[in-house]
Amino acid sequence: MVRSIPARINPDMLVWARETARVSLTNAAQRLEVTESQLYGWENGEPGLTIAKLQKVAEVYRRPLAAFFLSARPDVPERVRDFRRLPDTPESWGPNLASELRRAEQQRDAVVELLDLRNEPARSLWKSPSTAPAEDLTEEARLLLTRNSLAPRPTASSKPTDWFFFWSSALEEVGVLVVTMNRVNPSEARGFSIADDEVPVIAVNGSEHFNGRIFTLLHEYAHLLLNTSGLCDLHETRSGTRDQDSIEVECNRLAAEMLVPSKAFSKRSLLVHSDAVENDWPLGLLIDEGRFWGVSPEVILRKLVDTGRASRHFYQQWRDDTTPRDQEETWHAKTARKSGGDGLRTKVRNLGKGYVRLVVGTYNEGLLSTYETANLLSSKTNAIPKLLARAGAVESD
């Protein structure tokens, strides 16, 4: 029978696919519904692997079937440095995260090819603030983004989604590919960035609340400006033995300054008229101020620490006791929450609005076939105009 045709692959590619997918031999065998000894045997060239089972392997490892027939492992350098506090083991970098990193790089490569096809240079405005003096970096970056967003600047009564798309639109317009990770636990990674001079990438975690994604966007942009792209959890611990910790803390500081400039913040009534003492900042007060800037209450408390109006001990205790969900629910206490969603909206969210507009725009110019366009969007051909409509909308999720 067809399903029993032997798969005459390069067994080393089987090992490579599993290792790069960050799946252990035990876990892989369980998901493939075979024994560990069977899988180990296939990886060492023993017979028994069929085309039907290889298709399952390709699905689990998220690799094209053709990859297993290559004569040698592709020479693909690791471009993402791990800034997280998690130990650098396969268990701390799951298959979904590995897959999303590969997907982001594939989209980045597709953007480069599309720009070449359209005979357009890559936009490199995103890196212009990096040439400014250190004390002017955040101000130059903030002005660059606020001037280039396609979305109108939200007001204090706007939703976190409006603020997110204000900043993400700006990043797309200055030449950054913005994507959203799917099915990755925020405890594993909140975001990552790939600092590439031609087309850099920023990814946020779709499982996180929007006020968290806003901060992640600017944190990862700070990484790009410092040319220290990597995989991040945005932690606040500074260690003398890990330069990664110092870089994460610095990117947090830069992101907070881009979102809430200290000079303007110092004139706010929160600082001028508030009776709150350094270890007594109520959540409601922080939320009200956060709404004005379009940030989470945590960002406001971080700024209060920076200005000496709150102690770092209070901040750390508050951070441990107050979850992002607590902050988000309180933010929306007086706002009706939209429910549900659709697959096309989620797809646009994951791929990024700018990416979808670029792909469909190239298709509309007659430079891509319908099949090529659907393939780049991982969608059916009849969904192409619907995806463009979602990518042009103000809202998405």
mmCIF file of N, CA, C and O in Angstrom, residues 178-253:
data_model
loop_
_atom_site.group_PDB
_atom_site.id
_atom_site.type_symbol
_atom_site.label_atom_id
_atom_site.label_comp_id
_atom_site.label_asym_id
_atom_site.label_seq_id
_atom_site.Cartn_x
_atom_site.Cartn_y
_atom_site.Cartn_z
ATOM 1 N N VAL A 178 6.613 43.563 12.314
ATOM 2 C CA VAL A 178 6.012 43.271 13.617
ATOM 3 C C VAL A 178 5.097 42.064 13.482
ATOM 4 O O VAL A 178 4.167 42.076 12.670
ATOM 5 N N VAL A 179 5.359 41.015 14.257
ATOM 6 C CA VAL A 179 4.546 39.804 14.216
ATOM 7 C C VAL A 179 4.116 39.454 15.638
ATOM 8 O O VAL A 179 4.613 40.019 16.618
ATOM 9 N N THR A 180 3.182 38.509 15.741
ATOM 10 C CA THR A 180 2.689 38.067 17.044
ATOM 11 C C THR A 180 2.900 36.568 17.190
ATOM 12 O O THR A 180 2.527 35.792 16.312
ATOM 13 N N MET A 181 3.507 36.178 18.297
ATOM 14 C CA MET A 181 3.697 34.758 18.584
ATOM 15 C C MET A 181 2.366 34.111 18.938
ATOM 16 O O MET A 181 1.547 34.708 19.645
ATOM 17 N N ASN A 182 2.190 32.892 18.479
ATOM 18 C CA ASN A 182 0.958 32.148 18.738
ATOM 19 C C ASN A 182 1.282 30.895 19.544
ATOM 20 O O ASN A 182 2.282 30.216 19.283
ATOM 21 N N ARG A 183 0.450 30.601 20.528
ATOM 22 C CA ARG A 183 0.570 29.389 21.336
ATOM 23 C C ARG A 183 1.907 29.267 22.069
ATOM 24 O O ARG A 183 2.479 28.189 22.169
ATOM 25 N N VAL A 184 2.401 30.402 22.560
ATOM 26 C CA VAL A 184 3.608 30.415 23.385
ATOM 27 C C VAL A 184 3.249 31.023 24.733
ATOM 28 O O VAL A 184 2.692 32.121 24.790
ATOM 29 N N ASN A 185 3.538 30.313 25.807
ATOM 30 C CA ASN A 185 3.210 30.810 27.141
ATOM 31 C C ASN A 185 4.072 32.032 27.464
ATOM 32 O O ASN A 185 5.287 31.999 27.276
ATOM 33 N N PRO A 186 3.473 33.131 27.942
ATOM 34 C CA PRO A 186 4.265 34.322 28.283
ATOM 35 C C PRO A 186 5.372 34.044 29.296
ATOM 36 O O PRO A 186 6.377 34.757 29.324
ATOM 37 N N SER A 187 5.199 33.004 30.124
ATOM 38 C CA SER A 187 6.251 32.672 31.086
ATOM 39 C C SER A 187 7.488 32.126 30.380
ATOM 40 O O SER A 187 8.587 32.130 30.945
ATOM 41 N N GLU A 188 7.316 31.654 29.146
ATOM 42 C CA GLU A 188 8.455 31.148 28.377
ATOM 43 C C GLU A 188 9.168 32.281 27.639
ATOM 44 O O GLU A 188 10.392 32.334 27.589
ATOM 45 N N ALA A 189 8.401 33.185 27.065
ATOM 46 C CA ALA A 189 8.981 34.354 26.378
ATOM 47 C C ALA A 189 7.887 35.376 26.153
ATOM 48 O O ALA A 189 6.791 35.027 25.707
ATOM 49 N N ARG A 190 8.171 36.637 26.453
ATOM 50 C CA ARG A 190 7.201 37.707 26.204
ATOM 51 C C ARG A 190 7.411 38.345 24.841
ATOM 52 O O ARG A 190 6.504 38.964 24.301
ATOM 53 N N GLY A 191 8.609 38.197 24.298
ATOM 54 C CA GLY A 191 8.869 38.764 22.989
ATOM 55 C C GLY A 191 10.260 38.415 22.512
ATOM 56 O O GLY A 191 11.074 37.863 23.258
ATOM 57 N N PHE A 192 10.541 38.737 21.267
ATOM 58 C CA PHE A 192 11.902 38.613 20.755
ATOM 59 C C PHE A 192 12.097 39.604 19.625
ATOM 60 O O PHE A 192 11.140 40.173 19.082
ATOM 61 N N SER A 193 13.361 39.830 19.301
ATOM 62 C CA SER A 193 13.701 40.750 18.218
ATOM 63 C C SER A 193 14.873 40.185 17.438
ATOM 64 O O SER A 193 15.704 39.457 17.980
ATOM 65 N N ILE A 194 14.910 40.521 16.154
ATOM 66 C CA ILE A 194 16.015 40.126 15.286
ATOM 67 C C ILE A 194 16.559 41.409 14.663
ATOM 68 O O ILE A 194 15.896 42.029 13.829
ATOM 69 N N ALA A 195 17.744 41.809 15.089
ATOM 70 C CA ALA A 195 18.336 43.059 14.612
ATOM 71 C C ALA A 195 19.023 42.811 13.281
ATOM 72 O O ALA A 195 20.176 42.400 13.235
ATOM 73 N N ASP A 196 18.299 43.063 12.222
ATOM 74 C CA ASP A 196 18.829 42.913 10.875
ATOM 75 C C ASP A 196 18.786 44.281 10.213
ATOM 76 O O ASP A 196 17.756 44.949 10.232
ATOM 77 N N ASP A 197 19.903 44.729 9.649
ATOM 78 C CA ASP A 197 19.964 46.075 9.080
ATOM 79 C C ASP A 197 18.918 46.300 7.995
ATOM 80 O O ASP A 197 18.389 47.401 7.843
ATOM 81 N N GLU A 198 18.609 45.235 7.228
ATOM 82 C CA GLU A 198 17.689 45.399 6.113
ATOM 83 C C GLU A 198 16.234 45.393 6.580
ATOM 84 O O GLU A 198 15.490 46.349 6.368
ATOM 85 N N VAL A 199 15.825 44.308 7.221
ATOM 86 C CA VAL A 199 14.457 44.204 7.741
ATOM 87 C C VAL A 199 14.514 43.572 9.124
ATOM 88 O O VAL A 199 14.555 42.347 9.256
ATOM 89 N N PRO A 200 14.518 44.370 10.191
ATOM 90 C CA PRO A 200 14.510 43.812 11.548
ATOM 91 C C PRO A 200 13.116 43.296 11.910
ATOM 92 O O PRO A 200 12.118 43.668 11.274
ATOM 93 N N VAL A 201 13.073 42.449 12.930
ATOM 94 C CA VAL A 201 11.816 41.821 13.346
ATOM 95 C C VAL A 201 11.573 42.060 14.831
ATOM 96 O O VAL A 201 12.507 41.985 15.636
ATOM 97 N N ILE A 202 10.325 42.353 15.173
ATOM 98 C CA ILE A 202 9.891 42.391 16.568
ATOM 99 C C ILE A 202 8.687 41.462 16.690
ATOM 100 O O ILE A 202 7.756 41.532 15.885
ATOM 101 N N ALA A 203 8.709 40.589 17.690
ATOM 102 C CA ALA A 203 7.580 39.700 17.960
ATOM 103 C C ALA A 203 7.086 39.925 19.377
ATOM 104 O O ALA A 203 7.880 40.052 20.310
ATOM 105 N N VAL A 204 5.766 39.997 19.536
ATOM 106 C CA VAL A 204 5.144 40.076 20.857
ATOM 107 C C VAL A 204 4.348 38.799 21.076
ATOM 108 O O VAL A 204 4.059 38.061 20.138
ATOM 109 N N ASN A 205 3.985 38.543 22.314
ATOM 110 C CA ASN A 205 3.263 37.320 22.642
ATOM 111 C C ASN A 205 1.756 37.569 22.609
ATOM 112 O O ASN A 205 1.236 38.397 23.363
ATOM 113 N N GLY A 206 1.056 36.838 21.729
ATOM 114 C CA GLY A 206 -0.380 37.014 21.581
ATOM 115 C C GLY A 206 -1.187 36.541 22.771
ATOM 116 O O GLY A 206 -2.384 36.832 22.870
ATOM 117 N N SER A 207 -0.549 35.813 23.697
ATOM 118 C CA SER A 207 -1.255 35.354 24.898
ATOM 119 C C SER A 207 -1.250 36.410 25.996
ATOM 120 O O SER A 207 -1.919 36.250 27.013
ATOM 121 N N GLU A 208 -0.491 37.470 25.790
ATOM 122 C CA GLU A 208 -0.368 38.504 26.803
ATOM 123 C C GLU A 208 -1.403 39.598 26.581
ATOM 124 O O GLU A 208 -1.841 39.841 25.455
ATOM 125 N N HIS A 209 -1.787 40.277 27.658
ATOM 126 C CA HIS A 209 -2.727 41.381 27.541
ATOM 127 C C HIS A 209 -2.088 42.520 26.749
ATOM 128 O O HIS A 209 -0.873 42.654 26.680
ATOM 129 N N PHE A 210 -2.930 43.348 26.150
ATOM 130 C CA PHE A 210 -2.428 44.370 25.243
ATOM 131 C C PHE A 210 -1.517 45.388 25.923
ATOM 132 O O PHE A 210 -0.564 45.861 25.310
ATOM 133 N N ASN A 211 -1.792 45.752 27.172
ATOM 134 C CA ASN A 211 -0.883 46.711 27.803
ATOM 135 C C ASN A 211 0.496 46.098 28.023
ATOM 136 O O ASN A 211 1.499 46.805 28.030
ATOM 137 N N GLY A 212 0.557 44.771 28.166
ATOM 138 C CA GLY A 212 1.846 44.099 28.235
ATOM 139 C C GLY A 212 2.524 44.061 26.876
ATOM 140 O O GLY A 212 3.745 44.242 26.762
ATOM 141 N N ARG A 213 1.738 43.846 25.822
ATOM 142 C CA ARG A 213 2.310 43.817 24.470
ATOM 143 C C ARG A 213 2.876 45.177 24.081
ATOM 144 O O ARG A 213 3.873 45.266 23.354
ATOM 145 N N ILE A 214 2.228 46.248 24.535
ATOM 146 C CA ILE A 214 2.710 47.599 24.229
ATOM 147 C C ILE A 214 4.125 47.780 24.761
ATOM 148 O O ILE A 214 5.028 48.241 24.054
ATOM 149 N N PHE A 215 4.325 47.393 26.017
ATOM 150 C CA PHE A 215 5.659 47.553 26.608
ATOM 151 C C PHE A 215 6.674 46.651 25.906
ATOM 152 O O PHE A 215 7.817 47.056 25.663
ATOM 153 N N THR A 216 6.249 45.422 25.560
ATOM 154 C CA THR A 216 7.152 44.501 24.866
ATOM 155 C C THR A 216 7.606 45.082 23.531
ATOM 156 O O THR A 216 8.775 44.973 23.161
ATOM 157 N N LEU A 217 6.670 45.707 22.796
ATOM 158 C CA LEU A 217 7.019 46.335 21.517
ATOM 159 C C LEU A 217 8.186 47.304 21.674
ATOM 160 O O LEU A 217 9.167 47.252 20.922
ATOM 161 N N LEU A 218 8.083 48.194 22.650
ATOM 162 C CA LEU A 218 9.110 49.219 22.828
ATOM 163 C C LEU A 218 10.370 48.647 23.456
ATOM 164 O O LEU A 218 11.486 49.109 23.176
ATOM 165 N N HIS A 219 10.215 47.637 24.299
ATOM 166 C CA HIS A 219 11.387 46.946 24.859
ATOM 167 C C HIS A 219 12.206 46.313 23.733
ATOM 168 O O HIS A 219 13.444 46.453 23.698
ATOM 169 N N GLU A 220 11.523 45.636 22.818
ATOM 170 C CA GLU A 220 12.240 44.998 21.707
ATOM 171 C C GLU A 220 12.812 46.034 20.743
ATOM 172 O O GLU A 220 13.875 45.822 20.154
ATOM 173 N N TYR A 221 12.131 47.167 20.593
ATOM 174 C CA TYR A 221 12.684 48.236 19.760
ATOM 175 C C TYR A 221 13.974 48.765 20.378
ATOM 176 O O TYR A 221 14.947 49.079 19.673
ATOM 177 N N ALA A 222 13.991 48.845 21.709
ATOM 178 C CA ALA A 222 15.224 49.261 22.389
ATOM 179 C C ALA A 222 16.351 48.282 22.079
ATOM 180 O O ALA A 222 17.502 48.688 21.866
ATOM 181 N N HIS A 223 16.032 46.995 22.040
ATOM 182 C CA HIS A 223 17.045 45.998 21.673
ATOM 183 C C HIS A 223 17.586 46.271 20.271
ATOM 184 O O HIS A 223 18.797 46.187 20.034
ATOM 185 N N LEU A 224 16.695 46.584 19.344
ATOM 186 C CA LEU A 224 17.140 46.862 17.977
ATOM 187 C C LEU A 224 18.071 48.070 17.950
ATOM 188 O O LEU A 224 19.104 48.051 17.259
ATOM 189 N N LEU A 225 17.714 49.114 18.691
ATOM 190 C CA LEU A 225 18.534 50.325 18.704
ATOM 191 C C LEU A 225 19.901 50.072 19.329
ATOM 192 O O LEU A 225 20.891 50.707 18.961
ATOM 193 N N LEU A 226 19.964 49.128 20.265
ATOM 194 C CA LEU A 226 21.232 48.785 20.906
ATOM 195 C C LEU A 226 21.949 47.652 20.179
ATOM 196 O O LEU A 226 23.034 47.239 20.598
ATOM 197 N N ASN A 227 21.316 47.145 19.113
ATOM 198 C CA ASN A 227 21.871 46.032 18.327
ATOM 199 C C ASN A 227 22.148 44.817 19.207
ATOM 200 O O ASN A 227 23.188 44.160 19.093
ATOM 201 N N THR A 228 21.214 44.541 20.106
ATOM 202 C CA THR A 228 21.357 43.385 21.003
ATOM 203 C C THR A 228 20.098 42.534 20.943
ATOM 204 O O THR A 228 19.482 42.238 21.964
ATOM 205 N N SER A 229 19.686 42.166 19.747
ATOM 206 C CA SER A 229 18.427 41.435 19.589
ATOM 207 C C SER A 229 18.479 40.094 20.291
ATOM 208 O O SER A 229 19.536 39.480 20.443
ATOM 209 N N GLY A 230 17.317 39.617 20.709
ATOM 210 C CA GLY A 230 17.278 38.333 21.379
ATOM 211 C C GLY A 230 15.896 37.955 21.857
ATOM 212 O O GLY A 230 14.895 38.595 21.546
ATOM 213 N N LEU A 231 15.877 36.886 22.635
ATOM 214 C CA LEU A 231 14.660 36.309 23.197
ATOM 215 C C LEU A 231 14.512 36.815 24.620
ATOM 216 O O LEU A 231 15.439 36.677 25.428
ATOM 217 N N CYS A 232 13.366 37.422 24.956
ATOM 218 C CA CYS A 232 13.265 38.185 26.200
ATOM 219 C C CYS A 232 12.098 37.769 27.090
ATOM 220 O O CYS A 232 11.041 37.362 26.606
ATOM 221 N N ASP A 233 12.312 37.940 28.411
ATOM 222 C CA ASP A 233 11.198 37.844 29.346
ATOM 223 C C ASP A 233 10.994 39.160 30.097
ATOM 224 O O ASP A 233 10.128 39.274 30.943
ATOM 225 N N LEU A 234 11.822 40.178 29.778
ATOM 226 C CA LEU A 234 11.685 41.532 30.321
ATOM 227 C C LEU A 234 11.843 41.592 31.836
ATOM 228 O O LEU A 234 11.217 42.387 32.521
ATOM 229 N N HIS A 235 12.685 40.709 32.395
ATOM 230 C CA HIS A 235 12.829 40.679 33.851
ATOM 231 C C HIS A 235 13.578 41.902 34.363
ATOM 232 O O HIS A 235 14.241 42.606 33.618
ATOM 233 N N GLU A 236 13.452 42.136 35.666
ATOM 234 C CA GLU A 236 14.020 43.323 36.298
ATOM 235 C C GLU A 236 15.245 43.022 37.143
ATOM 236 O O GLU A 236 15.804 43.904 37.764
ATOM 237 N N THR A 237 15.680 41.764 37.197
ATOM 238 C CA THR A 237 16.806 41.395 38.049
ATOM 239 C C THR A 237 18.112 41.748 37.369
ATOM 240 O O THR A 237 18.365 41.325 36.250
ATOM 241 N N ARG A 238 18.932 42.502 38.036
ATOM 242 C CA ARG A 238 20.247 42.872 37.502
ATOM 243 C C ARG A 238 21.312 42.050 38.230
ATOM 244 O O ARG A 238 21.450 42.121 39.446
ATOM 245 N N SER A 239 22.058 41.250 37.507
ATOM 246 C CA SER A 239 23.073 40.390 38.104
ATOM 247 C C SER A 239 24.454 40.848 37.679
ATOM 248 O O SER A 239 24.669 41.253 36.540
ATOM 249 N N GLY A 240 25.390 40.752 38.574
ATOM 250 C CA GLY A 240 26.749 41.131 38.234
ATOM 251 C C GLY A 240 27.454 40.104 37.382
ATOM 252 O O GLY A 240 28.534 40.355 36.862
ATOM 253 N N THR A 241 26.874 38.910 37.274
ATOM 254 C CA THR A 241 27.531 37.840 36.527
ATOM 255 C C THR A 241 26.908 37.609 35.171
ATOM 256 O O THR A 241 27.434 36.831 34.381
ATOM 257 N N ARG A 242 25.792 38.245 34.878
ATOM 258 C CA ARG A 242 25.124 38.039 33.586
ATOM 259 C C ARG A 242 24.886 39.389 32.915
ATOM 260 O O ARG A 242 24.084 40.185 33.374
ATOM 261 N N ASP A 243 25.607 39.639 31.824
ATOM 262 C CA ASP A 243 25.391 40.904 31.130
ATOM 263 C C ASP A 243 24.005 40.943 30.499
ATOM 264 O O ASP A 243 23.448 42.007 30.253
ATOM 265 N N GLN A 244 23.404 39.747 30.269
ATOM 266 C CA GLN A 244 22.041 39.716 29.731
ATOM 267 C C GLN A 244 21.064 40.420 30.663
ATOM 268 O O GLN A 244 20.143 41.104 30.210
ATOM 269 N N ASP A 245 21.259 40.241 31.981
ATOM 270 C CA ASP A 245 20.359 40.877 32.943
ATOM 271 C C ASP A 245 20.450 42.396 32.847
ATOM 272 O O ASP A 245 19.440 43.094 32.845
ATOM 273 N N SER A 246 21.658 42.913 32.753
ATOM 274 C CA SER A 246 21.851 44.361 32.669
ATOM 275 C C SER A 246 21.224 44.912 31.387
ATOM 276 O O SER A 246 20.630 45.996 31.401
ATOM 277 N N ILE A 247 21.346 44.168 30.290
ATOM 278 C CA ILE A 247 20.774 44.620 29.025
ATOM 279 C C ILE A 247 19.253 44.631 29.095
ATOM 280 O O ILE A 247 18.598 45.580 28.634
ATOM 281 N N GLU A 248 18.663 43.603 29.706
ATOM 282 C CA GLU A 248 17.203 43.562 29.838
ATOM 283 C C GLU A 248 16.697 44.733 30.682
ATOM 284 O O GLU A 248 15.701 45.374 30.339
ATOM 285 N N VAL A 249 17.380 45.020 31.787
ATOM 286 C CA VAL A 249 16.977 46.131 32.641
ATOM 287 C C VAL A 249 17.098 47.450 31.885
ATOM 288 O O VAL A 249 16.222 48.321 31.973
ATOM 289 N N GLU A 250 18.166 47.613 31.116
ATOM 290 C CA GLU A 250 18.350 48.846 30.353
ATOM 291 C C GLU A 250 17.280 48.992 29.283
ATOM 292 O O GLU A 250 16.752 50.096 29.066
ATOM 293 N N CYS A 251 16.929 47.905 28.608
ATOM 294 C CA CYS A 251 15.869 47.978 27.590
ATOM 295 C C CYS A 251 14.526 48.287 28.226
ATOM 296 O O CYS A 251 13.699 48.992 27.635
ATOM 297 N N ASN A 252 14.288 47.780 29.439
ATOM 298 C CA ASN A 252 13.073 48.146 30.167
ATOM 299 C C ASN A 252 13.043 49.649 30.436
ATOM 300 O O ASN A 252 12.017 50.308 30.278
ATOM 301 N N ARG A 253 14.182 50.184 30.855
ATOM 302 C CA ARG A 253 14.264 51.618 31.156
ATOM 303 C C ARG A 253 14.024 52.462 29.903
ATOM 304 O O ARG A 253 13.271 53.447 29.935
#
